[in-house]
Amino acid sequence: MTVGKDVSGLFPDVLKNMQTDDLEQKKLVYLYLMNYAKTQPELVILAVNTFVKDADDPNPLVRALAIRTMGVLRAEKIIDYLCDPLQKCLRDENPYVRKTAALCVAKLYDLKPELVLENGFLEQLHEMITDSNAMVVSNTVSALLDIHIAASALPSDSTPDPALFTISASVLNRLLIALPNCSEWGRVTILNAIARYVTVDAKESEHICERVVPQLQHVNGSVVLAAVKVIMIHARGVQREELVKQLMRKMAPPLVTLLSTPPEVQWVALRNINLLLQKRPDILANEMRVFFCKYNDPLYVKVEKLDIMVRLAADHNVDVLLSELKEYASEVDVDFVRKSIKAIGQTAVKIDVAAERCVNVLLDLIATRVSYVVQEAVVVMKDIFRKYPSTYEGVIPTLCANLDELDEPEAKASLIWIIGEYADKIDNSADLLGIFVDSFIEESHSVQLQTLTAVVKLFLKKPDSAQEVVQKVLNTATKDCDSPDVRDRAYIYWRLLSTDPGAAKAVVLASRPPISIPRTTVASGLLEDLLSDISSLASVYHKPEETFVGRGRVGADSVSVRKGEEDAFSTQKALQTVAQGQQAENLLDFDAEPAGDGAPSGLAATELFVQQQPAAQKLVSGLSENPLDDLVSIFGSANMGFGTAAPMAAFAPAPTQVRSPPMGNSSSAFGMSPPPPSSQAQSQQQPQDDLLGLF
């Protein structure tokens, strides 16, 4: 069974071995029942007597094993026999049995919620929160939370729903008392429950934070992140700023310790730290060095560390950061090198006083003449020019000298933007752009768009020397380019230049706001929600759970119901298409009259069509034995509207003409002629061939 072989045929023989005093053998039999109870639901009922007997066994391990197995079987026939043993186990003298029975209540609620409510299991769980054993308390809280989630997803007739778990002040005190004595699983459960508690005043928030702070020293990373979540949530209610700063300082060492874990756990910790820094950048302000990348770190860990280092970058540590990033740029991993160079650019944009040092580092990297390093550096320099216009113009000759090294669209587009932006300060800007104009058709669309804009900028700044190149690129873009975006932009520029040069300058040479690095990568409201979900998938993905987790329970029954609804919708859609086809104009019938305005359409036409076609009625009712044959018969017997066609000329497209904007006196300023009409206007309307001739 454990190696994947099907041994379900031995079910009756295995059942005979249940009544044994050997604990190990009993465990194996129960394990077998858990695996094959679904495939043999009729035979499971034979094991009920043994389960009930084992629930009264003197050995607490046997009692717990019996009640756990009955809860896991998920067989309808055995549920009713589970209630009496479960009642006894919830009041058992042994805490191990009680904690096992508490989880069994949650499993029973998942199968049959009304049975839990009728037998008073929920009330017993609420009483068990005051249990003297911490493990019983943690399992009880876990069961109540599971029931709360399941009840929230199901419609309820009663208000308030008794299945919802509301944490009161007395329950909170019991949870705080049990917290230090639980296992790591129990601590995570209790901390998640405390995070749901709504405090009434600042004093209560301070009390919760002070009681949870010791959990930051736990060896398990999940407990640490759960404690961080509780502190971040309840610190919102703390009014003393000194206490808040003290709590943030206490959070720093545990977060740093998480970086010594295996790469997978380390990445989860880094994603959560990234969120924390967006809310509280001062938590790890002096811990830049712990995020330096190691040689054996996986790429996904290195990328997260780079992002966090940029967030922690400040005036006092920027030199250390730049020297580290420069070292990363000489690594063998191309993706990591690109990310490192991009981080240098982000640092330059973020810290004004360090921009010149960042530019010098980029120049040193460009001097290496490594292709991908040069290209990424050019892209980064474009962002620096956006942030600090007319500041580092001395770098432009170095960038232009590496024109031959560029073969990636983004790098080409960035250099073209720089040349166009500073065309009046580059002596041979027309020659440089002419290189890209000559290969305009072979370039990617992003490079074509950037070339088009840069040439127009050059023309507006140097109209005498750029007349030929701008005419060439506009002709090529409007006649030979297959991208509609490039064509449309070329027509817009052409008409602007030929009608109103002032408007052209205002549009093309408009000043742009300087770029900046956003303080957060998510919206502020979403950031608060994600901080409330620290140590969950939502905080790892940086997305709310609704975007990747379905609502409610999804089982085989719900999937089959959904499939049936989809099939019914598809059938209705197909019949609606056939009904529309009956009313459609027939291209081969030139003498028929158009359909009247009173003819049914839409849903009414579909219903009428279903009434007239027996095969369609079978499809809609779901009684069709062969849907394909019924659909074929519908298409074969349906009158496809041969008498409702309109004349051919009624829907023939009228010839269109693209009119050039009127030429004004200002057009002589640049000597630009208006753009030619588009190819649709130039071509005459061809007489349509008789469709019968095609056959």
PDB file of C-alpha atoms in Angstrom, residues 157-370:
ATOM      1  CA  ASP A 157     -30.040  31.117   9.049  1.00  0.00           C
ATOM      2  CA  SER A 158     -29.277  32.092  12.640  1.00  0.00           C
ATOM      3  CA  THR A 159     -27.905  35.463  13.675  1.00  0.00           C
ATOM      4  CA  PRO A 160     -25.331  35.377  15.133  1.00  0.00           C
ATOM      5  CA  ASP A 161     -24.058  32.047  13.866  1.00  0.00           C
ATOM      6  CA  PRO A 162     -23.090  29.884  16.887  1.00  0.00           C
ATOM      7  CA  ALA A 163     -20.261  28.343  14.850  1.00  0.00           C
ATOM      8  CA  LEU A 164     -18.422  31.668  14.627  1.00  0.00           C
ATOM      9  CA  PHE A 165     -15.536  31.949  17.089  1.00  0.00           C
ATOM     10  CA  THR A 166     -15.570  35.272  18.941  1.00  0.00           C
ATOM     11  CA  ILE A 167     -12.606  35.904  21.217  1.00  0.00           C
ATOM     12  CA  SER A 168     -13.550  37.695  24.420  1.00  0.00           C
ATOM     13  CA  ALA A 169     -11.296  39.189  27.078  1.00  0.00           C
ATOM     14  CA  SER A 170     -11.566  36.092  29.281  1.00  0.00           C
ATOM     15  CA  VAL A 171     -10.712  33.810  26.351  1.00  0.00           C
ATOM     16  CA  LEU A 172      -7.755  36.067  25.542  1.00  0.00           C
ATOM     17  CA  ASN A 173      -6.378  35.685  29.070  1.00  0.00           C
ATOM     18  CA  ARG A 174      -6.648  31.903  28.854  1.00  0.00           C
ATOM     19  CA  LEU A 175      -4.793  31.941  25.519  1.00  0.00           C
ATOM     20  CA  LEU A 176      -2.002  34.135  26.892  1.00  0.00           C
ATOM     21  CA  ILE A 177      -1.602  31.801  29.879  1.00  0.00           C
ATOM     22  CA  ALA A 178      -1.437  28.673  27.702  1.00  0.00           C
ATOM     23  CA  LEU A 179       0.871  30.239  25.081  1.00  0.00           C
ATOM     24  CA  PRO A 180       4.301  29.615  26.740  1.00  0.00           C
ATOM     25  CA  ASN A 181       3.503  25.941  27.474  1.00  0.00           C
ATOM     26  CA  CYS A 182       2.411  24.843  23.992  1.00  0.00           C
ATOM     27  CA  SER A 183       4.339  23.107  21.255  1.00  0.00           C
ATOM     28  CA  GLU A 184       5.399  25.176  18.253  1.00  0.00           C
ATOM     29  CA  TRP A 185       2.244  24.143  16.352  1.00  0.00           C
ATOM     30  CA  GLY A 186       0.080  25.167  19.284  1.00  0.00           C
ATOM     31  CA  ARG A 187       1.890  28.502  19.665  1.00  0.00           C
ATOM     32  CA  VAL A 188       1.309  29.373  16.016  1.00  0.00           C
ATOM     33  CA  THR A 189      -2.392  28.534  16.381  1.00  0.00           C
ATOM     34  CA  ILE A 190      -2.828  30.587  19.541  1.00  0.00           C
ATOM     35  CA  LEU A 191      -0.872  33.531  18.125  1.00  0.00           C
ATOM     36  CA  ASN A 192      -3.092  33.531  15.024  1.00  0.00           C
ATOM     37  CA  ALA A 193      -6.135  33.596  17.301  1.00  0.00           C
ATOM     38  CA  ILE A 194      -4.702  36.472  19.356  1.00  0.00           C
ATOM     39  CA  ALA A 195      -4.088  38.382  16.114  1.00  0.00           C
ATOM     40  CA  ARG A 196      -7.863  38.263  15.481  1.00  0.00           C
ATOM     41  CA  TYR A 197      -8.687  39.840  18.824  1.00  0.00           C
ATOM     42  CA  VAL A 198      -9.949  43.428  18.750  1.00  0.00           C
ATOM     43  CA  THR A 199      -8.595  45.438  21.659  1.00  0.00           C
ATOM     44  CA  VAL A 200     -10.726  47.947  23.528  1.00  0.00           C
ATOM     45  CA  ASP A 201      -7.999  50.402  24.585  1.00  0.00           C
ATOM     46  CA  ALA A 202      -4.286  51.158  24.370  1.00  0.00           C
ATOM     47  CA  LYS A 203      -3.572  49.474  27.713  1.00  0.00           C
ATOM     48  CA  GLU A 204      -4.852  46.147  26.433  1.00  0.00           C
ATOM     49  CA  SER A 205      -2.775  46.479  23.259  1.00  0.00           C
ATOM     50  CA  GLU A 206       0.356  47.125  25.328  1.00  0.00           C
ATOM     51  CA  HIS A 207      -0.423  44.120  27.528  1.00  0.00           C
ATOM     52  CA  ILE A 208      -0.754  41.791  24.513  1.00  0.00           C
ATOM     53  CA  CYS A 209       2.483  43.027  22.948  1.00  0.00           C
ATOM     54  CA  GLU A 210       4.428  42.587  26.183  1.00  0.00           C
ATOM     55  CA  ARG A 211       3.128  39.028  26.638  1.00  0.00           C
ATOM     56  CA  VAL A 212       3.935  38.054  23.042  1.00  0.00           C
ATOM     57  CA  VAL A 213       7.450  39.563  22.861  1.00  0.00           C
ATOM     58  CA  PRO A 214       9.118  36.488  24.495  1.00  0.00           C
ATOM     59  CA  GLN A 215       7.899  34.359  21.565  1.00  0.00           C
ATOM     60  CA  LEU A 216      10.296  36.270  19.302  1.00  0.00           C
ATOM     61  CA  GLN A 217      13.118  34.222  20.862  1.00  0.00           C
ATOM     62  CA  HIS A 218      11.641  30.901  19.748  1.00  0.00           C
ATOM     63  CA  VAL A 219      13.807  28.661  17.609  1.00  0.00           C
ATOM     64  CA  ASN A 220      11.031  28.002  15.087  1.00  0.00           C
ATOM     65  CA  GLY A 221      10.710  30.612  12.328  1.00  0.00           C
ATOM     66  CA  SER A 222       6.948  30.163  12.010  1.00  0.00           C
ATOM     67  CA  VAL A 223       6.460  31.056  15.679  1.00  0.00           C
ATOM     68  CA  VAL A 224       8.684  34.111  15.254  1.00  0.00           C
ATOM     69  CA  LEU A 225       6.715  35.386  12.246  1.00  0.00           C
ATOM     70  CA  ALA A 226       3.400  34.721  14.015  1.00  0.00           C
ATOM     71  CA  ALA A 227       4.638  36.766  16.995  1.00  0.00           C
ATOM     72  CA  VAL A 228       5.770  39.529  14.632  1.00  0.00           C
ATOM     73  CA  LYS A 229       2.290  39.574  13.110  1.00  0.00           C
ATOM     74  CA  VAL A 230       0.618  39.934  16.516  1.00  0.00           C
ATOM     75  CA  ILE A 231       2.964  42.762  17.506  1.00  0.00           C
ATOM     76  CA  MET A 232       2.495  44.612  14.195  1.00  0.00           C
ATOM     77  CA  ILE A 233      -1.290  44.365  14.501  1.00  0.00           C
ATOM     78  CA  HIS A 234      -1.643  45.377  18.146  1.00  0.00           C
ATOM     79  CA  ALA A 235       1.119  48.014  17.975  1.00  0.00           C
ATOM     80  CA  ARG A 236      -1.387  50.090  15.998  1.00  0.00           C
ATOM     81  CA  GLY A 237      -3.320  50.604  19.239  1.00  0.00           C
ATOM     82  CA  VAL A 238      -0.263  51.532  21.320  1.00  0.00           C
ATOM     83  CA  GLN A 239      -0.158  55.279  21.914  1.00  0.00           C
ATOM     84  CA  ARG A 240       3.279  55.552  23.555  1.00  0.00           C
ATOM     85  CA  GLU A 241       5.792  56.104  20.774  1.00  0.00           C
ATOM     86  CA  GLU A 242       8.695  55.032  23.014  1.00  0.00           C
ATOM     87  CA  LEU A 243       7.098  51.618  23.519  1.00  0.00           C
ATOM     88  CA  VAL A 244       6.500  51.216  19.782  1.00  0.00           C
ATOM     89  CA  LYS A 245      10.173  51.957  19.043  1.00  0.00           C
ATOM     90  CA  GLN A 246      11.211  49.524  21.750  1.00  0.00           C
ATOM     91  CA  LEU A 247       9.049  46.795  20.231  1.00  0.00           C
ATOM     92  CA  MET A 248      10.503  47.444  16.779  1.00  0.00           C
ATOM     93  CA  ARG A 249      14.047  47.177  18.159  1.00  0.00           C
ATOM     94  CA  LYS A 250      13.229  43.845  19.766  1.00  0.00           C
ATOM     95  CA  MET A 251      11.954  42.514  16.442  1.00  0.00           C
ATOM     96  CA  ALA A 252      15.245  43.114  14.599  1.00  0.00           C
ATOM     97  CA  PRO A 253      17.468  40.314  16.062  1.00  0.00           C
ATOM     98  CA  PRO A 254      14.905  37.514  15.466  1.00  0.00           C
ATOM     99  CA  LEU A 255      14.386  38.652  11.877  1.00  0.00           C
ATOM    100  CA  VAL A 256      18.149  38.652  11.298  1.00  0.00           C
ATOM    101  CA  THR A 257      18.356  35.140  12.755  1.00  0.00           C
ATOM    102  CA  LEU A 258      15.874  33.899  10.151  1.00  0.00           C
ATOM    103  CA  LEU A 259      18.472  34.602   7.452  1.00  0.00           C
ATOM    104  CA  SER A 260      20.608  31.692   8.703  1.00  0.00           C
ATOM    105  CA  THR A 261      17.908  29.166   7.808  1.00  0.00           C
ATOM    106  CA  PRO A 262      17.770  26.990   4.642  1.00  0.00           C
ATOM    107  CA  PRO A 263      17.161  28.879   1.357  1.00  0.00           C
ATOM    108  CA  GLU A 264      13.444  28.071   1.124  1.00  0.00           C
ATOM    109  CA  VAL A 265      12.684  29.293   4.639  1.00  0.00           C
ATOM    110  CA  GLN A 266      15.055  32.206   4.118  1.00  0.00           C
ATOM    111  CA  TRP A 267      13.136  33.318   1.016  1.00  0.00           C
ATOM    112  CA  VAL A 268       9.822  33.245   2.907  1.00  0.00           C
ATOM    113  CA  ALA A 269      11.416  35.311   5.682  1.00  0.00           C
ATOM    114  CA  LEU A 270      12.808  37.787   3.138  1.00  0.00           C
ATOM    115  CA  ARG A 271       9.404  38.276   1.523  1.00  0.00           C
ATOM    116  CA  ASN A 272       7.873  39.017   4.919  1.00  0.00           C
ATOM    117  CA  ILE A 273      10.779  41.300   5.870  1.00  0.00           C
ATOM    118  CA  ASN A 274      10.205  43.183   2.622  1.00  0.00           C
ATOM    119  CA  LEU A 275       6.635  43.913   3.716  1.00  0.00           C
ATOM    120  CA  LEU A 276       7.730  44.958   7.198  1.00  0.00           C
ATOM    121  CA  LEU A 277      10.296  47.399   5.791  1.00  0.00           C
ATOM    122  CA  GLN A 278       7.639  49.034   3.626  1.00  0.00           C
ATOM    123  CA  LYS A 279       5.715  49.826   6.815  1.00  0.00           C
ATOM    124  CA  ARG A 280       8.625  50.336   9.226  1.00  0.00           C
ATOM    125  CA  PRO A 281      11.881  51.096   7.325  1.00  0.00           C
ATOM    126  CA  ASP A 282      13.714  51.750  10.593  1.00  0.00           C
ATOM    127  CA  ILE A 283      13.418  48.165  11.895  1.00  0.00           C
ATOM    128  CA  LEU A 284      16.604  46.984  10.158  1.00  0.00           C
ATOM    129  CA  ALA A 285      18.180  50.335   9.292  1.00  0.00           C
ATOM    130  CA  ASN A 286      21.570  49.262  10.714  1.00  0.00           C
ATOM    131  CA  GLU A 287      21.521  45.678   9.442  1.00  0.00           C
ATOM    132  CA  MET A 288      22.513  46.184   5.806  1.00  0.00           C
ATOM    133  CA  ARG A 289      25.432  43.725   5.902  1.00  0.00           C
ATOM    134  CA  VAL A 290      23.326  40.713   6.883  1.00  0.00           C
ATOM    135  CA  PHE A 291      21.548  40.965   3.532  1.00  0.00           C
ATOM    136  CA  PHE A 292      24.732  40.735   1.464  1.00  0.00           C
ATOM    137  CA  CYS A 293      24.484  37.853  -0.987  1.00  0.00           C
ATOM    138  CA  LYS A 294      26.514  34.697  -0.452  1.00  0.00           C
ATOM    139  CA  TYR A 295      28.119  32.758  -3.259  1.00  0.00           C
ATOM    140  CA  ASN A 296      25.882  29.733  -2.725  1.00  0.00           C
ATOM    141  CA  ASP A 297      22.582  31.594  -2.399  1.00  0.00           C
ATOM    142  CA  PRO A 298      19.970  30.625  -5.000  1.00  0.00           C
ATOM    143  CA  LEU A 299      18.971  33.326  -7.463  1.00  0.00           C
ATOM    144  CA  TYR A 300      15.536  33.867  -5.927  1.00  0.00           C
ATOM    145  CA  VAL A 301      17.148  34.597  -2.550  1.00  0.00           C
ATOM    146  CA  LYS A 302      19.698  36.963  -4.110  1.00  0.00           C
ATOM    147  CA  VAL A 303      16.970  38.929  -5.898  1.00  0.00           C
ATOM    148  CA  GLU A 304      15.023  39.430  -2.669  1.00  0.00           C
ATOM    149  CA  LYS A 305      18.176  40.519  -0.865  1.00  0.00           C
ATOM    150  CA  LEU A 306      18.922  43.071  -3.589  1.00  0.00           C
ATOM    151  CA  ASP A 307      15.446  44.548  -3.224  1.00  0.00           C
ATOM    152  CA  ILE A 308      15.813  44.801   0.556  1.00  0.00           C
ATOM    153  CA  MET A 309      19.291  46.354   0.282  1.00  0.00           C
ATOM    154  CA  VAL A 310      17.916  49.092  -1.967  1.00  0.00           C
ATOM    155  CA  ARG A 311      15.161  49.729   0.592  1.00  0.00           C
ATOM    156  CA  LEU A 312      17.736  50.018   3.370  1.00  0.00           C
ATOM    157  CA  ALA A 313      20.044  52.274   1.328  1.00  0.00           C
ATOM    158  CA  ALA A 314      20.785  55.596   3.043  1.00  0.00           C
ATOM    159  CA  ASP A 315      23.511  58.234   3.143  1.00  0.00           C
ATOM    160  CA  HIS A 316      25.526  56.419   5.816  1.00  0.00           C
ATOM    161  CA  ASN A 317      25.693  53.037   4.055  1.00  0.00           C
ATOM    162  CA  VAL A 318      25.551  53.866   0.347  1.00  0.00           C
ATOM    163  CA  ASP A 319      29.320  53.485  -0.180  1.00  0.00           C
ATOM    164  CA  VAL A 320      29.312  49.972   1.248  1.00  0.00           C
ATOM    165  CA  LEU A 321      26.274  49.121  -0.861  1.00  0.00           C
ATOM    166  CA  LEU A 322      27.813  50.404  -4.106  1.00  0.00           C
ATOM    167  CA  SER A 323      31.048  48.479  -3.593  1.00  0.00           C
ATOM    168  CA  GLU A 324      29.031  45.324  -2.947  1.00  0.00           C
ATOM    169  CA  LEU A 325      26.824  45.834  -6.014  1.00  0.00           C
ATOM    170  CA  LYS A 326      29.909  46.447  -8.146  1.00  0.00           C
ATOM    171  CA  GLU A 327      31.258  43.079  -7.041  1.00  0.00           C
ATOM    172  CA  TYR A 328      27.958  41.414  -7.932  1.00  0.00           C
ATOM    173  CA  ALA A 329      28.188  42.903 -11.437  1.00  0.00           C
ATOM    174  CA  SER A 330      31.242  40.743 -12.112  1.00  0.00           C
ATOM    175  CA  GLU A 331      29.465  37.467 -11.287  1.00  0.00           C
ATOM    176  CA  VAL A 332      28.866  34.754 -13.876  1.00  0.00           C
ATOM    177  CA  ASP A 333      25.084  34.657 -13.440  1.00  0.00           C
ATOM    178  CA  VAL A 334      23.773  37.010 -16.141  1.00  0.00           C
ATOM    179  CA  ASP A 335      20.362  37.532 -14.543  1.00  0.00           C
ATOM    180  CA  PHE A 336      21.917  38.377 -11.194  1.00  0.00           C
ATOM    181  CA  VAL A 337      24.358  40.790 -12.859  1.00  0.00           C
ATOM    182  CA  ARG A 338      21.472  42.596 -14.567  1.00  0.00           C
ATOM    183  CA  LYS A 339      19.553  42.852 -11.285  1.00  0.00           C
ATOM    184  CA  SER A 340      22.649  44.220  -9.549  1.00  0.00           C
ATOM    185  CA  ILE A 341      23.178  46.932 -12.165  1.00  0.00           C
ATOM    186  CA  LYS A 342      19.513  47.828 -11.954  1.00  0.00           C
ATOM    187  CA  ALA A 343      19.892  48.123  -8.168  1.00  0.00           C
ATOM    188  CA  ILE A 344      22.719  50.647  -8.723  1.00  0.00           C
ATOM    189  CA  GLY A 345      20.352  52.758 -10.817  1.00  0.00           C
ATOM    190  CA  GLN A 346      17.607  52.511  -8.195  1.00  0.00           C
ATOM    191  CA  THR A 347      20.081  53.669  -5.547  1.00  0.00           C
ATOM    192  CA  ALA A 348      21.018  56.670  -7.699  1.00  0.00           C
ATOM    193  CA  VAL A 349      17.359  57.599  -8.138  1.00  0.00           C
ATOM    194  CA  LYS A 350      16.624  57.148  -4.435  1.00  0.00           C
ATOM    195  CA  ILE A 351      19.602  59.039  -2.922  1.00  0.00           C
ATOM    196  CA  ASP A 352      20.412  62.342  -4.604  1.00  0.00           C
ATOM    197  CA  VAL A 353      23.803  62.827  -2.968  1.00  0.00           C
ATOM    198  CA  ALA A 354      24.956  59.387  -4.118  1.00  0.00           C
ATOM    199  CA  ALA A 355      23.931  59.800  -7.766  1.00  0.00           C
ATOM    200  CA  GLU A 356      27.380  60.868  -8.941  1.00  0.00           C
ATOM    201  CA  ARG A 357      29.048  57.916  -7.215  1.00  0.00           C
ATOM    202  CA  CYS A 358      26.514  55.581  -8.838  1.00  0.00           C
ATOM    203  CA  VAL A 359      27.238  57.070 -12.271  1.00  0.00           C
ATOM    204  CA  ASN A 360      30.984  56.543 -11.747  1.00  0.00           C
ATOM    205  CA  VAL A 361      30.368  52.894 -10.852  1.00  0.00           C
ATOM    206  CA  LEU A 362      28.265  52.485 -13.996  1.00  0.00           C
ATOM    207  CA  LEU A 363      31.034  54.032 -16.114  1.00  0.00           C
ATOM    208  CA  ASP A 364      33.515  51.552 -14.651  1.00  0.00           C
ATOM    209  CA  LEU A 365      31.152  48.726 -15.594  1.00  0.00           C
ATOM    210  CA  ILE A 366      30.708  50.083 -19.120  1.00  0.00           C
ATOM    211  CA  ALA A 367      34.485  50.140 -19.481  1.00  0.00           C
ATOM    212  CA  THR A 368      34.528  46.353 -19.096  1.00  0.00           C
ATOM    213  CA  ARG A 369      32.944  46.115 -22.583  1.00  0.00           C
ATOM    214  CA  VAL A 370      30.938  43.056 -21.518  1.00  0.00           C
TER     215      VAL A 370
END
